[in-house]
Coordinates of C-alpha atoms in Angstrom, one line a residue:
M7 CA -10.7 -57.3 -37.7
R8 CA -11.1 -54.8 -40.6
D9 CA -8.5 -52.3 -41.3
I10 CA -8.7 -49.3 -39.2
R11 CA -7.4 -46.3 -41.0
V12 CA -6.9 -42.9 -39.4
F13 CA -5.9 -39.5 -40.3
T14 CA -3.5 -37.3 -38.4
D15 CA -2.0 -34.1 -39.3
Q16 CA 1.3 -34.5 -37.6
P17 CA 4.7 -36.0 -38.7
L18 CA 5.1 -39.9 -38.6
T19 CA 8.1 -41.7 -38.5
T20 CA 8.8 -45.5 -37.9
G21 CA 9.9 -46.1 -34.5
E22 CA 8.0 -43.1 -32.5
K23 CA 5.1 -42.9 -30.6
V24 CA 2.2 -40.6 -31.5
T25 CA -0.7 -39.6 -29.4
L26 CA -3.8 -39.0 -31.4
D27 CA -6.5 -36.1 -31.1
T28 CA -9.7 -36.3 -29.2
I29 CA -11.8 -37.0 -32.1
A30 CA -10.0 -39.8 -33.1
S31 CA -9.4 -41.2 -29.8
R32 CA -13.3 -41.0 -29.0
H33 CA -13.9 -42.8 -32.2
L34 CA -11.3 -45.4 -31.5
A35 CA -12.1 -46.1 -28.0
T36 CA -15.8 -45.4 -27.9
V37 CA -17.3 -46.4 -31.3
L38 CA -14.8 -49.1 -32.4
R39 CA -14.1 -50.3 -29.0
L40 CA -10.4 -50.9 -29.8
K41 CA -8.1 -51.7 -27.1
A42 CA -4.3 -51.9 -26.2
G43 CA -2.6 -54.0 -28.7
D44 CA -4.8 -53.4 -31.6
P45 CA -3.2 -52.5 -34.8
I46 CA -4.2 -49.3 -36.9
S47 CA -3.0 -47.7 -39.9
L48 CA -2.2 -44.1 -39.8
F49 CA -1.5 -41.5 -42.7
N50 CA -0.8 -37.8 -42.8
G51 CA -1.6 -36.8 -46.3
Q52 CA 2.0 -37.0 -47.4
G53 CA 1.8 -40.2 -49.3
G54 CA 2.2 -43.5 -47.9
E55 CA 0.7 -45.2 -44.5
F56 CA 2.3 -46.3 -41.3
L57 CA 1.4 -49.4 -39.4
A58 CA 1.0 -48.8 -35.8
T59 CA 0.2 -50.9 -32.5
L60 CA -2.0 -49.2 -29.9
N61 CA -0.4 -48.6 -26.5
E62 CA -3.1 -46.6 -24.5
C63 CA -6.8 -46.5 -25.6
N64 CA -9.4 -44.4 -23.9
S65 CA -11.9 -41.9 -25.0
K66 CA -9.5 -39.3 -23.3
Q67 CA -6.3 -40.3 -25.2
V68 CA -4.8 -42.8 -27.6
T69 CA -1.3 -43.5 -28.0
A70 CA 0.3 -45.8 -30.5
S71 CA 3.7 -47.2 -31.6
I72 CA 4.6 -47.0 -34.9
T73 CA 6.2 -50.1 -36.5
D74 CA 6.2 -49.8 -40.5
F75 CA 5.8 -47.6 -43.3
T76 CA 4.5 -48.5 -46.7
D77 CA 4.9 -46.5 -49.5
T78 CA 1.5 -47.0 -51.2
E79 CA 0.3 -44.4 -53.6
R80 CA -3.4 -45.1 -54.6
E81 CA -3.7 -41.5 -56.3
S82 CA -4.9 -40.9 -60.0
P83 CA -2.4 -39.6 -62.7
L84 CA -5.0 -37.2 -63.3
H85 CA -5.5 -33.9 -61.4
I86 CA -8.9 -33.1 -61.3
H87 CA -10.0 -29.6 -60.0
L88 CA -13.8 -29.5 -59.2
G89 CA -15.5 -26.2 -58.9
I90 CA -18.9 -26.4 -57.7
G91 CA -21.7 -24.1 -56.9
M92 CA -22.8 -24.3 -53.2
S93 CA -25.7 -26.0 -52.4
R94 CA -28.2 -25.8 -49.2
G95 CA -28.4 -28.5 -46.6
D96 CA -26.2 -31.7 -46.7
R97 CA -25.6 -31.8 -50.2
M98 CA -22.2 -30.1 -50.4
D99 CA -21.2 -32.9 -47.7
W100 CA -22.3 -35.5 -50.4
I101 CA -20.4 -33.8 -53.0
I102 CA -17.1 -33.6 -51.0
Q103 CA -17.5 -37.0 -49.7
K104 CA -18.4 -38.9 -53.2
A105 CA -15.8 -36.8 -55.3
T106 CA -13.0 -37.7 -52.8
E107 CA -14.0 -41.3 -53.2
V108 CA -13.7 -41.1 -56.9
G109 CA -10.4 -39.5 -56.5
V110 CA -10.9 -35.3 -57.1
T111 CA -7.8 -33.3 -56.3
E112 CA -8.9 -30.2 -55.2
I113 CA -12.5 -28.7 -54.4
S114 CA -13.4 -25.2 -54.8
P115 CA -17.0 -24.2 -53.5
L116 CA -18.1 -21.4 -55.6
Y117 CA -20.7 -18.5 -55.2
T118 CA -22.7 -18.4 -58.4
E119 CA -25.9 -16.3 -59.5
R120 CA -28.2 -19.1 -58.2
T121 CA -26.1 -19.9 -55.1
E122 CA -28.4 -19.2 -52.1
V123 CA -25.6 -19.9 -49.3
K124 CA -23.9 -17.2 -48.0
L125 CA -20.8 -17.7 -45.8
K126 CA -19.1 -15.1 -43.8
G127 CA -16.4 -14.9 -41.1
D128 CA -16.4 -17.5 -38.2
R129 CA -19.6 -19.3 -40.1
A130 CA -17.4 -19.7 -43.4
E131 CA -14.4 -20.8 -41.6
K132 CA -16.5 -23.5 -39.6
K133 CA -18.0 -24.7 -42.6
L134 CA -14.3 -25.0 -44.4
R135 CA -13.0 -27.4 -41.4
H136 CA -16.2 -29.4 -41.7
W137 CA -15.9 -30.0 -44.9
Q138 CA -12.2 -30.9 -44.7
Q139 CA -13.3 -33.2 -42.2
V140 CA -15.7 -35.0 -44.3
S141 CA -12.9 -35.0 -47.1
I142 CA -10.5 -36.7 -44.6
S143 CA -13.1 -39.4 -43.5
A144 CA -13.7 -40.3 -47.1
C145 CA -10.2 -40.5 -47.4
E146 CA -10.0 -43.3 -44.4
Q147 CA -12.9 -45.4 -46.0
S148 CA -11.7 -45.2 -49.6
Y149 CA -7.9 -46.0 -48.7
R150 CA -6.7 -42.8 -50.0
N151 CA -3.4 -41.3 -48.4
R152 CA -3.6 -38.1 -49.8
V153 CA -6.2 -35.7 -48.8
P154 CA -7.9 -33.2 -51.6
V155 CA -7.2 -29.7 -50.9
I156 CA -10.9 -27.8 -50.1
H157 CA -10.2 -24.3 -50.9
P158 CA -12.3 -21.5 -49.3
P159 CA -15.4 -20.4 -51.0
I160 CA -14.9 -17.9 -54.0
A161 CA -17.0 -16.5 -56.8
V162 CA -17.3 -18.5 -59.6
N163 CA -15.6 -15.4 -62.0
Q164 CA -12.6 -15.4 -59.5
W165 CA -12.2 -19.1 -60.4
L166 CA -12.6 -18.9 -63.8
S167 CA -9.7 -16.6 -63.8
S168 CA -7.3 -18.2 -61.8
V169 CA -7.8 -22.0 -62.3
E170 CA -5.4 -23.9 -64.7
A171 CA -5.7 -27.3 -66.3
E172 CA -5.1 -28.8 -69.7
K173 CA -8.7 -29.3 -69.8
K174 CA -11.4 -27.1 -68.8
L175 CA -14.8 -28.4 -68.9
V176 CA -18.3 -27.1 -67.6
L177 CA -21.5 -29.2 -67.2
H178 CA -24.2 -27.6 -69.4
H179 CA -27.4 -30.1 -69.9
R180 CA -28.3 -27.9 -73.1
S181 CA -25.1 -28.1 -74.9
Q182 CA -25.0 -29.9 -78.0
H183 CA -21.7 -31.5 -76.9
S184 CA -21.3 -34.8 -75.4
I185 CA -18.5 -35.9 -72.9
S186 CA -18.1 -38.7 -75.1
E187 CA -16.5 -36.2 -77.5
L188 CA -13.3 -35.6 -75.4
G189 CA -11.2 -38.7 -76.8
E190 CA -8.8 -40.7 -75.2
Q191 CA -5.5 -38.6 -75.7
Q192 CA -3.9 -39.0 -72.4
T193 CA -4.3 -35.5 -70.3
A194 CA -2.8 -34.5 -67.1
S195 CA -5.2 -32.5 -65.6
A196 CA -8.7 -31.1 -65.6
A197 CA -10.9 -28.2 -64.3
L198 CA -14.6 -29.4 -64.0
L199 CA -17.1 -26.5 -63.4
I200 CA -20.6 -27.4 -62.2
G201 CA -23.5 -25.3 -61.1
P202 CA -25.7 -25.3 -57.9
E203 CA -29.3 -26.3 -57.9
G204 CA -30.8 -24.8 -61.2
G205 CA -27.6 -24.8 -62.8
L206 CA -25.3 -22.0 -63.9
S207 CA -26.7 -18.9 -65.8
T208 CA -26.3 -18.1 -69.5
D209 CA -24.0 -15.4 -68.7
E210 CA -21.8 -17.7 -66.2
I211 CA -21.9 -20.5 -69.2
K212 CA -20.6 -17.6 -71.7
R213 CA -18.2 -16.3 -69.3
A214 CA -16.8 -19.9 -68.7
E215 CA -16.4 -20.4 -72.7
E216 CA -14.7 -17.2 -72.7
H217 CA -12.0 -18.7 -70.2
C218 CA -11.6 -21.5 -72.6
F219 CA -14.1 -24.0 -71.1
M220 CA -16.0 -26.4 -73.1
P221 CA -19.7 -27.1 -72.3
L222 CA -20.6 -30.4 -72.3
A223 CA -23.8 -32.6 -71.6
L224 CA -23.8 -35.7 -69.8
G225 CA -26.7 -37.3 -71.6
P226 CA -30.3 -36.6 -72.2
R227 CA -31.3 -36.4 -68.6
V228 CA -30.7 -33.8 -65.9
L229 CA -28.9 -34.8 -63.1
R230 CA -29.3 -33.2 -59.8
T231 CA -26.3 -31.1 -58.8
E232 CA -25.0 -33.7 -56.3
T233 CA -24.9 -36.5 -58.8
A234 CA -23.4 -34.8 -61.8
P235 CA -19.8 -34.5 -60.0
V236 CA -19.5 -38.1 -59.2
V237 CA -20.8 -39.1 -62.5
A238 CA -18.5 -36.5 -64.6
I239 CA -15.4 -37.4 -62.4
S240 CA -16.0 -40.8 -62.9
I241 CA -16.0 -40.4 -66.8
L242 CA -12.9 -38.6 -66.4
Q243 CA -11.2 -41.2 -64.6
S244 CA -12.1 -43.5 -67.2
L245 CA -10.6 -41.7 -70.1
W246 CA -7.5 -40.4 -68.5
G247 CA -7.2 -41.7 -64.7
D248 CA -7.1 -44.7 -63.3
F249 CA -10.6 -46.4 -63.8
L250 CA -10.2 -49.4 -65.9

């Protein structure tokens, strides 16, 4: 049986029993068809993972006994904060899922001049919870034990004024500078700004430069807004993170 990894936001302690939420219970019992006695791994985003054995497993409730703790850390030494212009449809889901898989630490959805998505009130809260669940699912799949922070959407100017990092980078396909110019000098943190469909405006690029962001191109081809984050983060991980 393959490893079954489940996130829970409750405290976990070896020797204790836990009751999983309805969503996890339904998935384990109905989709994966697990039964009492089957092993699973639990993590709560605080680091490490817990081995557990199912006591009760049905679509309404799953309980498990925690038997062991493994202090396994799979996080990159590079802290990456992605600021991404919000996109329509399922593009944001894809971006969050893949950025989580390649090791992003924080994601800030941004309102830009060309952002067509407007979220307010209950709709904004519901969308944020959905994105957080997308990231959690990606952590379960990719064996991450710490869940990236998904921030509430804010204006790009507000993000530019508040984000802190050793390296600040903005993707701009017309830039004369290549990401290969960054060099291999060790860096502990990077902020990466990427626009929505249509890219960032000239004024937004200028404001990013005023906040010490370096415009960079990924090459001669123009990448989709959902492709660019995965490529850029992977390159940063290769330079300063844990991609060998």
